[in-house]
């Protein structure tokens, strides 16, 4: 019997600018590389945590990271355990279809039987053992039926309007598709992008919807086939890159062709048309765990322990009087004094400081757009 686990890989998507985490997140050091998550009495980056999670699923030599070429050296230094040849550098960001296809093309050439999971680098997911167990279910579903496309949905805890949703259809009968007698693997009815609050509340009450996690499992060859069918121009360009991968022309070909790829989300390019065509080909594994998208300062605050006045601090020393509900973060050795302040976000760096009301956090992009280039 074939040992399928020999063909399992993990690809961590580590792109994204993280403008809502300015001024710590910059072009030179995007959010996934900032060591600002406190774990085990250490400050770790989101990418470091993602790699630790990935190694609960596959061995480190089969962990790949897809990121911008400009960050390859930084990642190689901060994560020396990941083989440098496993760092896939995009010449420029071209959305998730190109990134997923790039990884699929490289892995298919390396191992024609490769099955890989797509993991994110901007979330805190706990407990990790539940995450690993659900990933194993996803791999098993694809190994049992190679044409399957598996996505992972998170059990909603509130009516979020900033996430996409996956509606579950019927439960799958595959071995391992239940946990404690309850189904955890389902065919997909449909994908819904960022509903309004009324609709999100209806989804929460129905119990049939999960947050779209942006994590997947599929065969590399299946993704290439799907791209050939739904996005032929992207497919042809990736095939040309694949042909030169591992040769002396690898980098020249990548830099020449990759920027020409159309920008499109993998959900729109592959998952939605595949689900309409053949509902049985697209399925979802429900993850009942804590899933925190660290994409803004209020969400980052949730990673910190609050004091008796609901103030949260990281790095800096805070002295406060009659102040509550604030987030203060910065570098060690800096003191922030707060008097009569409530519900503020204060972020300090050596050359920029952010001060804003907590409820204006989503507007930070407006300020970011006005900054000089050397501060972005």
Coordinates of N, CA and C in Angstrom, one line a residue, residues 32-271:
X32 N 3.9 39.9 9.0 CA 4.2 38.5 9.3 C 5.6 38.2 9.8
X33 N 6.5 39.3 9.7 CA 7.9 39.2 10.1 C 8.2 39.9 11.4
X34 N 7.2 40.6 11.9 CA 7.4 41.4 13.2 C 7.3 40.5 14.4
X35 N 8.4 40.4 15.2 CA 8.3 39.6 16.4 C 7.6 40.3 17.5
X36 N 6.2 40.3 17.4 CA 5.4 41.0 18.4 C 4.3 40.1 19.0
X37 N 4.4 38.8 18.8 CA 3.4 37.9 19.5 C 4.1 37.3 20.6
X38 N 3.6 37.5 21.8 CA 4.2 36.9 23.0 C 3.8 35.5 23.3
X39 N 4.7 34.5 23.2 CA 4.4 33.1 23.4 C 5.6 32.5 24.1
X40 N 5.3 31.7 25.1 CA 6.4 31.0 25.9 C 7.5 31.9 26.3
X41 N 7.1 33.1 26.8 CA 8.0 34.1 27.3 C 9.0 34.6 26.2
X42 N 8.6 34.5 24.9 CA 9.4 34.9 23.8 C 8.5 35.8 22.9
X43 N 9.1 36.7 22.2 CA 8.4 37.5 21.2 C 8.6 36.8 19.8
X44 N 7.6 36.3 19.2 CA 7.7 35.6 18.0 C 6.9 36.3 16.9
X45 N 7.3 36.0 15.6 CA 6.5 36.6 14.5 C 5.4 35.6 14.1
X46 N 4.4 36.1 13.4 CA 3.3 35.3 12.9 C 3.8 34.2 12.0
X47 N 4.9 34.5 11.2 CA 5.4 33.5 10.3 C 6.1 32.4 11.1
X48 N 6.8 32.7 12.2 CA 7.4 31.7 13.0 C 6.4 30.8 13.6
X49 N 5.3 31.4 14.1 CA 4.2 30.5 14.6 C 3.6 29.7 13.5
X50 N 3.5 30.2 12.3 CA 2.9 29.4 11.2 C 3.8 28.2 10.9
X51 N 5.1 28.4 10.9 CA 6.0 27.3 10.6 C 5.9 26.3 11.7
X52 N 5.8 26.7 13.0 CA 5.7 25.7 14.1 C 4.4 24.9 13.9
X53 N 3.3 25.5 13.5 CA 2.1 24.8 13.2 C 2.3 23.8 12.0
X54 N 2.9 24.3 11.0 CA 3.1 23.4 9.8 C 3.9 22.2 10.1
X55 N 4.8 22.3 11.0 CA 5.7 21.1 11.4 C 4.9 20.1 12.2
X56 N 3.7 20.4 12.6 CA 2.8 19.5 13.3 C 2.1 18.6 12.2
X57 N 2.2 19.1 10.9 CA 1.5 18.4 9.8 C 2.4 17.7 8.9
X58 N 3.6 18.3 8.6 CA 4.6 17.7 7.7 C 6.0 18.0 8.3
X59 N 7.0 17.2 7.9 CA 8.3 17.5 8.4 C 8.9 18.8 7.8
X60 N 9.8 19.4 8.5 CA 10.3 20.8 8.2 C 10.8 20.8 6.7
X61 N 11.4 19.7 6.3 CA 12.0 19.7 4.9 C 10.9 19.8 3.8
X62 N 9.6 19.6 4.2 CA 8.5 19.7 3.3 C 7.7 20.9 3.5
X63 N 8.2 21.9 4.3 CA 7.5 23.1 4.5 C 8.1 24.1 3.5
X64 N 7.2 24.8 2.7 CA 7.6 25.8 1.8 C 6.9 27.1 2.2
X65 N 7.6 28.2 1.9 CA 7.0 29.6 2.2 C 7.0 30.4 0.9
X66 N 5.8 30.9 0.5 CA 5.7 31.7 -0.6 C 5.6 33.2 -0.2
X67 N 6.5 34.0 -0.6 CA 6.6 35.4 -0.1 C 7.2 36.3 -1.2
X68 N 7.4 37.5 -0.9 CA 8.0 38.4 -1.8 C 9.5 38.2 -1.9
X69 N 10.1 38.3 -3.1 CA 11.5 38.1 -3.2 C 12.3 39.0 -2.3
X70 N 11.8 40.2 -2.0 CA 12.5 41.1 -1.1 C 12.7 40.6 0.3
X71 N 11.9 39.6 0.7 CA 11.9 39.1 2.1 C 12.6 37.8 2.3
X72 N 13.2 37.2 1.2 CA 13.8 35.9 1.2 C 14.9 35.9 2.2
X73 N 15.8 36.9 2.2 CA 17.0 36.9 3.1 C 16.5 37.0 4.5
X74 N 15.6 37.9 4.8 CA 15.1 38.0 6.2 C 14.5 36.7 6.7
X75 N 13.7 36.1 5.9 CA 13.1 34.8 6.3 C 14.1 33.7 6.5
X76 N 15.1 33.7 5.6 CA 16.2 32.7 5.7 C 16.9 32.9 7.0
X77 N 17.1 34.1 7.5 CA 17.8 34.4 8.7 C 17.0 34.1 9.9
X78 N 15.7 34.4 9.9 CA 14.9 34.2 11.1 C 14.4 32.8 11.2
X79 N 14.4 32.0 10.1 CA 13.9 30.6 10.1 C 14.9 29.7 9.4
X80 N 16.1 29.6 9.9 CA 17.1 28.8 9.3 C 16.8 27.4 9.1
X81 N 15.8 26.9 9.9 CA 15.4 25.5 9.8 C 14.7 25.1 8.5
X82 N 14.1 26.1 7.9 CA 13.4 25.9 6.6 C 14.5 25.9 5.5
X83 N 14.6 24.9 4.7 CA 15.6 24.9 3.6 C 15.4 26.1 2.7
X84 N 16.5 26.8 2.3 CA 16.4 28.0 1.6 C 15.7 27.8 0.2
X85 N 16.0 26.6 -0.4 CA 15.3 26.3 -1.7 C 13.8 26.1 -1.6
X86 N 13.3 26.1 -0.3 CA 11.9 26.0 -0.1 C 11.2 27.4 0.0
X87 N 12.0 28.4 -0.1 CA 11.5 29.8 0.0 C 11.2 30.3 -1.5
X88 N 9.9 30.4 -1.8 CA 9.5 30.7 -3.1 C 9.2 32.2 -3.2
X89 N 10.1 33.0 -3.9 CA 10.0 34.4 -3.9 C 9.2 34.9 -5.1
X90 N 8.1 35.6 -4.9 CA 7.4 36.2 -6.0 C 8.1 37.6 -6.3
X91 N 8.3 37.8 -7.6 CA 8.9 39.1 -8.0 C 8.0 40.3 -7.6
X92 N 6.7 40.0 -7.7 CA 5.7 41.0 -7.1 C 4.4 40.2 -6.8
X93 N 3.6 40.8 -5.9 CA 2.3 40.1 -5.6 C 1.3 40.1 -6.7
X94 N 0.8 38.9 -7.0 CA -0.2 38.9 -8.1 C -1.5 38.1 -7.6
X95 N -1.8 38.3 -6.3 CA -3.0 37.7 -5.7 C -2.8 36.2 -5.5
X96 N -3.9 35.5 -4.9 CA -3.7 34.2 -4.4 C -3.7 33.1 -5.5
X97 N -4.4 33.3 -6.6 CA -4.3 32.3 -7.7 C -2.9 32.1 -8.2
X98 N -2.2 33.2 -8.4 CA -0.8 33.1 -8.9 C 0.1 32.5 -7.9
X99 N -0.1 32.9 -6.6 CA 0.8 32.3 -5.6 C 0.5 30.8 -5.4
X100 N -0.7 30.4 -5.4 CA -1.1 29.0 -5.3 C -0.6 28.2 -6.5
X101 N -0.8 28.8 -7.7 CA -0.4 28.1 -8.9 C 1.2 28.0 -9.0
X102 N 1.8 29.0 -8.5 CA 3.3 29.0 -8.5 C 3.8 27.9 -7.6
X103 N 3.2 27.8 -6.4 CA 3.6 26.7 -5.5 C 3.3 25.3 -6.1
X104 N 2.1 25.2 -6.7 CA 1.7 23.9 -7.4 C 2.6 23.5 -8.5
X105 N 3.0 24.5 -9.3 CA 3.9 24.2 -10.4 C 5.3 23.7 -9.9
X106 N 5.8 24.4 -8.9 CA 7.1 24.0 -8.3 C 7.0 22.6 -7.7
X107 N 5.9 22.3 -6.9 CA 5.8 21.1 -6.2 C 5.5 19.9 -7.2
X108 N 4.7 20.2 -8.2 CA 4.4 19.1 -9.2 C 5.7 18.7 -9.9
X109 N 6.6 19.6 -10.2 CA 7.9 19.3 -10.8 C 8.7 18.5 -9.9
X110 N 8.7 18.9 -8.6 CA 9.5 18.2 -7.6 C 9.0 16.8 -7.3
X111 N 7.7 16.7 -7.2 CA 7.0 15.4 -6.8 C 5.7 15.4 -7.6
X112 N 5.5 14.6 -8.7 CA 4.3 14.6 -9.4 C 3.1 14.1 -8.6
X113 N 3.3 13.4 -7.4 CA 2.2 13.0 -6.6 C 2.0 13.9 -5.4
X114 N 2.6 15.1 -5.4 CA 2.5 16.0 -4.3 C 1.1 16.4 -3.9
X115 N 0.8 16.3 -2.7 CA -0.5 16.9 -2.1 C -0.1 17.9 -1.1
X116 N -0.6 19.1 -1.2 CA -0.1 20.2 -0.3 C -1.3 21.0 0.3
X117 N -1.0 21.4 1.5 CA -1.9 22.3 2.2 C -1.4 23.8 2.0
X118 N -2.4 24.7 1.9 CA -2.1 26.1 1.8 C -2.4 26.6 3.2
X119 N -1.4 27.2 3.9 CA -1.6 27.8 5.2 C -1.4 29.3 5.2
X120 N -1.9 29.9 6.2 CA -1.8 31.4 6.3 C -0.7 31.8 7.3
X121 N -0.2 33.0 7.1 CA 0.9 33.4 8.0 C 0.4 34.7 8.8
X122 N -0.9 34.9 8.9 CA -1.3 36.1 9.7 C -2.4 35.7 10.7
X123 N -2.4 34.5 11.1 CA -3.4 34.1 12.1 C -2.7 33.4 13.3
X124 N -3.4 33.5 14.4 CA -3.1 32.6 15.6 C -4.2 31.6 15.7
X125 N -3.8 30.3 15.7 CA -4.7 29.2 15.6 C -4.4 28.3 16.8
X126 N -5.4 28.1 17.7 CA -5.2 27.3 18.9 C -6.4 26.5 19.2
X127 N -6.3 25.3 19.8 CA -5.1 24.5 20.0 C -4.5 23.9 18.8
X128 N -3.2 23.8 18.8 CA -2.5 23.4 17.6 C -2.8 21.9 17.3
X129 N -3.0 21.1 18.3 CA -3.2 19.7 18.1 C -4.6 19.5 17.3
X130 N -5.6 20.3 17.6 CA -6.8 20.2 16.8 C -6.6 20.7 15.4
X131 N -5.8 21.7 15.2 CA -5.5 22.2 13.9 C -4.8 21.0 13.1
X132 N -3.8 20.4 13.7 CA -3.1 19.3 13.0 C -4.0 18.1 12.7
X133 N -4.9 17.8 13.6 CA -5.8 16.7 13.3 C -6.8 17.0 12.2
X134 N -7.3 18.2 12.1 CA -8.2 18.6 11.0 C -7.4 18.6 9.7
X135 N -6.2 19.1 9.7 CA -5.4 19.1 8.5 C -5.2 17.7 8.0
X136 N -5.0 16.7 8.9 CA -4.8 15.3 8.5 C -6.1 14.8 7.8
X137 N -7.2 15.2 8.3 CA -8.5 14.8 7.7 C -8.5 15.4 6.2
X138 N -8.1 16.6 6.1 CA -8.1 17.2 4.7 C -7.2 16.4 3.8
X139 N -6.0 16.1 4.2 CA -5.1 15.3 3.4 C -5.7 14.0 3.0
X140 N -6.3 13.3 4.0 CA -6.9 12.0 3.7 C -8.0 12.1 2.7
X141 N -8.8 13.1 2.7 CA -9.9 13.3 1.8 C -9.4 13.4 0.4
X142 N -8.3 14.2 0.2 CA -7.7 14.3 -1.1 C -7.0 13.1 -1.6
X143 N -6.4 12.4 -0.7 CA -5.7 11.1 -1.0 C -6.7 10.1 -1.4
X144 N -7.9 10.1 -0.9 CA -8.9 9.1 -1.2 C -9.6 9.5 -2.6
X145 N -9.6 10.8 -2.9 CA -10.2 11.2 -4.2 C -9.4 12.4 -4.7
X146 N -8.4 12.1 -5.6 CA -7.5 13.1 -6.0 C -8.1 14.4 -6.7
X147 N -9.3 14.3 -7.2 CA -9.9 15.5 -7.8 C -10.5 16.5 -6.8
X148 N -10.5 16.1 -5.5 CA -11.1 17.0 -4.5 C -10.3 18.2 -4.3
X149 N -11.0 19.3 -3.9 CA -10.5 20.5 -3.5 C -11.1 20.7 -2.1
X150 N -10.2 20.8 -1.1 CA -10.6 20.9 0.3 C -10.3 22.2 0.9
X151 N -11.3 22.9 1.5 CA -11.1 24.1 2.2 C -11.5 23.9 3.7
X152 N -11.0 24.8 4.5 CA -11.2 24.6 5.9 C -12.1 25.8 6.4
X153 N -13.2 25.5 7.1 CA -14.0 26.6 7.6 C -14.0 26.6 9.1
X154 N -14.1 27.8 9.7 CA -14.0 28.0 11.1 C -15.4 28.2 11.7
X155 N -15.6 27.5 12.8 CA -16.9 27.6 13.5 C -17.1 29.1 13.9
X156 N -18.1 29.8 13.4 CA -18.2 31.3 13.8 C -18.5 31.4 15.3
X157 N -18.0 32.5 15.9 CA -18.3 32.8 17.3 C -19.1 34.1 17.4
X158 N -19.2 34.9 16.3 CA -20.0 36.1 16.3 C -20.3 36.4 14.8
X159 N -21.2 37.3 14.5 CA -21.6 37.6 13.1 C -20.6 38.5 12.4
X160 N -19.5 38.0 12.0 CA -18.4 38.8 11.4 C -18.8 39.2 10.0
X161 N -18.6 40.5 9.7 CA -18.8 41.0 8.3 C -17.6 41.1 7.5
X162 N -16.4 40.9 8.1 CA -15.2 41.1 7.4 C -14.6 39.8 6.8
X163 N -15.3 38.7 7.0 CA -14.8 37.4 6.6 C -15.7 36.9 5.5
X164 N -15.1 36.0 4.6 CA -16.0 35.2 3.7 C -16.5 34.0 4.4
X165 N -17.6 33.5 3.9 CA -18.3 32.3 4.5 C -18.4 31.1 3.5
X166 N -18.4 29.9 4.1 CA -18.6 28.7 3.4 C -19.9 28.1 3.9
X167 N -20.8 27.8 3.0 CA -22.1 27.1 3.5 C -21.9 25.6 3.3
X168 N -22.1 24.8 4.3 CA -21.9 23.4 4.3 C -23.2 22.7 3.7
X169 N -23.0 21.6 2.9 CA -24.1 20.9 2.4 C -24.2 19.5 3.2
X170 N -24.1 18.4 2.5 CA -24.3 17.1 3.2 C -22.9 16.7 3.8
X171 N -23.0 15.9 4.8 CA -21.8 15.3 5.5 C -21.2 14.2 4.6
X172 N -19.9 14.1 4.6 CA -19.2 13.1 3.8 C -19.1 11.8 4.7
X173 N -19.1 10.7 3.9 CA -19.0 9.4 4.6 C -17.7 8.8 4.7
X174 N -16.6 9.6 4.3 CA -15.3 9.0 4.3 C -14.8 8.7 5.7
X175 N -13.9 7.7 5.8 CA -13.3 7.3 7.1 C -12.6 8.6 7.7
X176 N -12.8 8.8 9.0 CA -12.2 9.9 9.6 C -12.9 11.3 9.5
X177 N -14.1 11.2 8.8 CA -14.8 12.5 8.5 C -15.8 12.8 9.7
X178 N -15.6 12.2 10.8 CA -16.4 12.5 12.0 C -15.4 12.7 13.2
X179 N -15.9 13.4 14.2 CA -15.1 13.5 15.5 C -16.1 13.5 16.6
X180 N -15.8 12.5 17.5 CA -16.7 12.3 18.7 C -18.2 12.0 18.2
X181 N -18.3 11.4 17.0 CA -19.6 11.0 16.5 C -20.3 12.1 15.7
X182 N -19.6 13.3 15.6 CA -20.2 14.4 14.9 C -19.5 14.6 13.5
X183 N -20.2 14.9 12.4 CA -19.5 15.1 11.2 C -18.7 16.4 11.2
X184 N -17.5 16.3 10.6 CA -16.6 17.5 10.4 C -16.2 17.7 9.0
X185 N -16.6 16.9 8.1 CA -16.3 17.0 6.7 C -17.6 17.0 5.8
X186 N -17.7 18.0 5.0 CA -19.0 18.2 4.2 C -18.7 18.6 2.8
X187 N -19.6 18.4 1.9 CA -19.6 19.0 0.6 C -20.0 20.5 0.8
X188 N -19.6 21.3 -0.2 CA -19.8 22.7 -0.1 C -21.0 23.1 -0.9
X189 N -21.9 23.9 -0.3 CA -23.1 24.4 -1.0 C -22.7 25.6 -1.8
X190 N -22.0 26.5 -1.2 CA -21.6 27.8 -1.8 C -20.7 28.6 -1.0
X191 N -20.0 29.5 -1.6 CA -19.1 30.5 -1.0 C -19.8 31.9 -1.0
X192 N -19.7 32.6 0.1 CA -20.3 33.9 0.2 C -19.2 34.9 0.7
X193 N -19.1 36.0 0.0 CA -18.0 37.0 0.4 C -18.6 38.1 1.2
X194 N -18.0 38.2 2.4 CA -18.3 39.4 3.4 C -19.7 39.9 3.4
X195 N -20.6 39.2 4.0 CA -22.0 39.6 4.1 C -22.2 40.8 5.0
X196 N -23.4 41.5 4.9 CA -23.7 42.6 5.8 C -24.1 42.0 7.1
X197 N -24.3 42.9 8.1 CA -24.5 42.4 9.5 C -25.7 41.6 9.7
X198 N -26.8 42.0 9.0 CA -28.1 41.2 9.1 C -27.9 39.8 8.6
X199 N -27.3 39.7 7.4 CA -27.0 38.4 6.8 C -26.1 37.5 7.7
X200 N -25.0 38.2 8.2 CA -24.1 37.5 9.0 C -24.7 36.9 10.3
X201 N -25.7 37.6 10.8 CA -26.4 37.1 12.0 C -27.3 35.9 11.6
X202 N -27.9 35.9 10.4 CA -28.7 34.8 9.9 C -27.8 33.6 9.8
X203 N -26.6 33.8 9.2 CA -25.6 32.7 9.0 C -25.3 32.1 10.4
X204 N -25.0 32.9 11.4 CA -24.6 32.4 12.7 C -25.7 31.6 13.3
X205 N -27.0 32.0 13.2 CA -28.1 31.3 13.7 C -28.4 30.0 13.0
X206 N -28.2 30.0 11.7 CA -28.5 28.8 10.9 C -27.6 27.6 11.2
X207 N -26.3 27.9 11.6 CA -25.4 26.8 11.9 C -24.8 26.1 10.8
X208 N -25.2 26.5 9.5 CA -24.7 25.9 8.3 C -23.5 26.5 7.7
X209 N -23.1 27.6 8.3 CA -22.0 28.4 7.7 C -20.8 28.5 8.6
X210 N -19.6 28.5 7.9 CA -18.3 28.7 8.6 C -17.5 29.8 8.0
X211 N -16.7 30.4 8.8 CA -15.8 31.4 8.2 C -14.8 30.8 7.2
X212 N -14.6 31.4 6.1 CA -13.6 30.8 5.1 C -12.2 31.2 5.6
X213 N -11.5 30.2 6.0 CA -10.2 30.4 6.6 C -9.0 30.7 5.7
X214 N -9.2 30.5 4.4 CA -8.1 30.7 3.4 C -7.1 29.6 3.5
X215 N -7.4 28.5 4.1 CA -6.5 27.3 4.1 C -7.2 26.2 3.3
X216 N -6.3 25.5 2.6 CA -6.8 24.4 1.7 C -5.9 23.2 1.7
X217 N -6.4 22.1 1.1 CA -5.6 21.0 0.7 C -6.0 20.5 -0.7
X218 N -5.0 20.2 -1.5 CA -5.3 19.7 -2.9 C -4.0 19.1 -3.5
X219 N -4.2 18.3 -4.5 CA -3.0 17.8 -5.3 C -2.5 18.9 -6.1
X220 N -1.2 19.0 -6.3 CA -0.6 20.0 -7.1 C -1.1 19.8 -8.6
X221 N -1.1 18.5 -9.0 CA -1.6 18.3 -10.4 C -3.0 18.7 -10.6
X222 N -3.9 18.5 -9.6 CA -5.3 18.9 -9.7 C -5.4 20.4 -9.9
X223 N -4.7 21.2 -9.1 CA -4.7 22.6 -9.2 C -4.3 23.1 -10.6
X224 N -3.2 22.4 -11.1 CA -2.8 22.8 -12.4 C -3.8 22.5 -13.5
X225 N -4.5 21.4 -13.3 CA -5.6 21.0 -14.2 C -6.8 22.0 -14.1
X226 N -7.1 22.4 -12.9 CA -8.2 23.4 -12.7 C -7.8 24.8 -13.4
X227 N -6.5 25.2 -13.2 CA -6.1 26.4 -13.8 C -6.1 26.3 -15.3
X228 N -5.8 25.2 -15.8 CA -5.8 25.0 -17.3 C -7.2 25.1 -17.8
X229 N -8.2 24.7 -17.0 CA -9.6 24.8 -17.4 C -10.2 26.2 -17.2
X230 N -10.0 26.8 -16.1 CA -10.6 28.0 -15.7 C -9.8 29.3 -16.0
X231 N -8.5 29.2 -15.9 CA -7.6 30.3 -16.1 C -6.4 29.9 -17.0
X232 N -6.7 29.7 -18.3 CA -5.7 29.1 -19.2 C -4.5 30.0 -19.4
X233 N -4.7 31.4 -19.3 CA -3.5 32.3 -19.5 C -2.6 32.1 -18.3
X234 N -3.1 32.1 -17.1 CA -2.3 31.9 -15.9 C -1.6 30.5 -16.0
X235 N -2.3 29.5 -16.4 CA -1.8 28.1 -16.5 C -0.6 28.1 -17.5
X236 N -0.8 28.7 -18.6 CA 0.3 28.6 -19.7 C 1.6 29.3 -19.2
X237 N 1.4 30.5 -18.5 CA 2.6 31.2 -17.9 C 3.2 30.4 -16.8
X238 N 2.5 29.7 -16.0 CA 3.0 28.9 -14.9 C 3.8 27.7 -15.5
X239 N 3.2 27.1 -16.5 CA 3.9 26.0 -17.2 C 5.3 26.4 -17.7
X240 N 5.3 27.6 -18.3 CA 6.6 28.1 -18.8 C 7.6 28.3 -17.7
X241 N 7.1 28.8 -16.6 CA 8.0 29.0 -15.4 C 8.4 27.6 -14.9
X242 N 7.5 26.7 -14.8 CA 7.8 25.3 -14.4 C 8.9 24.7 -15.2
X243 N 8.8 24.8 -16.5 CA 9.8 24.2 -17.4 C 11.2 24.6 -17.1
X244 N 11.4 25.9 -16.7 CA 12.7 26.4 -16.4 C 13.1 26.3 -15.0
X245 N 12.2 25.8 -14.1 CA 12.5 25.7 -12.7 C 13.6 24.7 -12.5
X246 N 14.6 25.1 -11.7 CA 15.7 24.2 -11.4 C 16.8 24.3 -12.5
X247 N 16.7 25.2 -13.5 CA 17.7 25.4 -14.5 C 18.4 26.7 -14.2
X248 N 19.4 27.0 -15.0 CA 20.1 28.3 -14.9 C 19.2 29.5 -15.3
X249 N 18.1 29.2 -16.0 CA 17.2 30.2 -16.5 C 16.0 30.4 -15.5
X250 N 16.0 29.8 -14.4 CA 14.9 29.8 -13.4 C 14.5 31.2 -13.0
X251 N 15.5 32.0 -12.5 CA 15.2 33.3 -12.0 C 14.8 34.3 -13.1
X252 N 15.5 34.2 -14.2 CA 15.3 35.1 -15.3 C 13.8 34.9 -15.8
X253 N 13.5 33.7 -16.0 CA 12.1 33.4 -16.5 C 11.1 33.8 -15.5
X254 N 11.3 33.5 -14.2 CA 10.3 33.9 -13.2 C 10.1 35.4 -13.2
X255 N 11.2 36.2 -13.2 CA 11.1 37.7 -13.1 C 10.5 38.3 -14.4
X256 N 10.7 37.6 -15.5 CA 10.1 38.1 -16.7 C 8.6 37.8 -16.8
X257 N 8.2 36.6 -16.5 CA 6.8 36.1 -16.7 C 5.9 36.4 -15.5
X258 N 6.3 36.2 -14.3 CA 5.4 36.3 -13.2 C 4.6 37.6 -13.1
X259 N 5.3 38.7 -13.3 CA 4.5 40.0 -13.2 C 3.4 40.1 -14.3
X260 N 3.4 39.3 -15.3 CA 2.3 39.3 -16.3 C 1.1 38.6 -15.9
X261 N 1.1 37.8 -14.8 CA 0.0 37.0 -14.4 C -1.2 37.9 -14.0
X262 N -2.4 37.5 -14.3 CA -3.6 38.2 -13.9 C -3.8 38.1 -12.4
X263 N -4.2 39.2 -11.8 CA -4.5 39.2 -10.4 C -5.9 38.7 -10.2
X264 N -6.0 37.6 -9.4 CA -7.3 37.0 -9.2 C -7.3 36.1 -7.9
X265 N -8.3 36.2 -7.1 CA -8.4 35.3 -5.9 C -8.6 33.9 -6.3
X266 N -8.0 33.0 -5.6 CA -8.2 31.5 -5.8 C -9.7 31.1 -5.6
X267 N -10.4 31.8 -4.7 CA -11.8 31.5 -4.5 C -12.6 31.8 -5.8
X268 N -12.3 32.9 -6.4 CA -13.1 33.3 -7.6 C -12.6 32.5 -8.8
X269 N -11.3 32.3 -8.9 CA -10.7 31.6 -10.1 C -11.0 30.1 -10.1
X270 N -11.0 29.5 -9.0 CA -11.0 28.0 -9.0 C -12.2 27.5 -8.1
X271 N -12.2 27.9 -6.8 CA -13.2 27.2 -5.9 C -14.6 27.4 -6.3

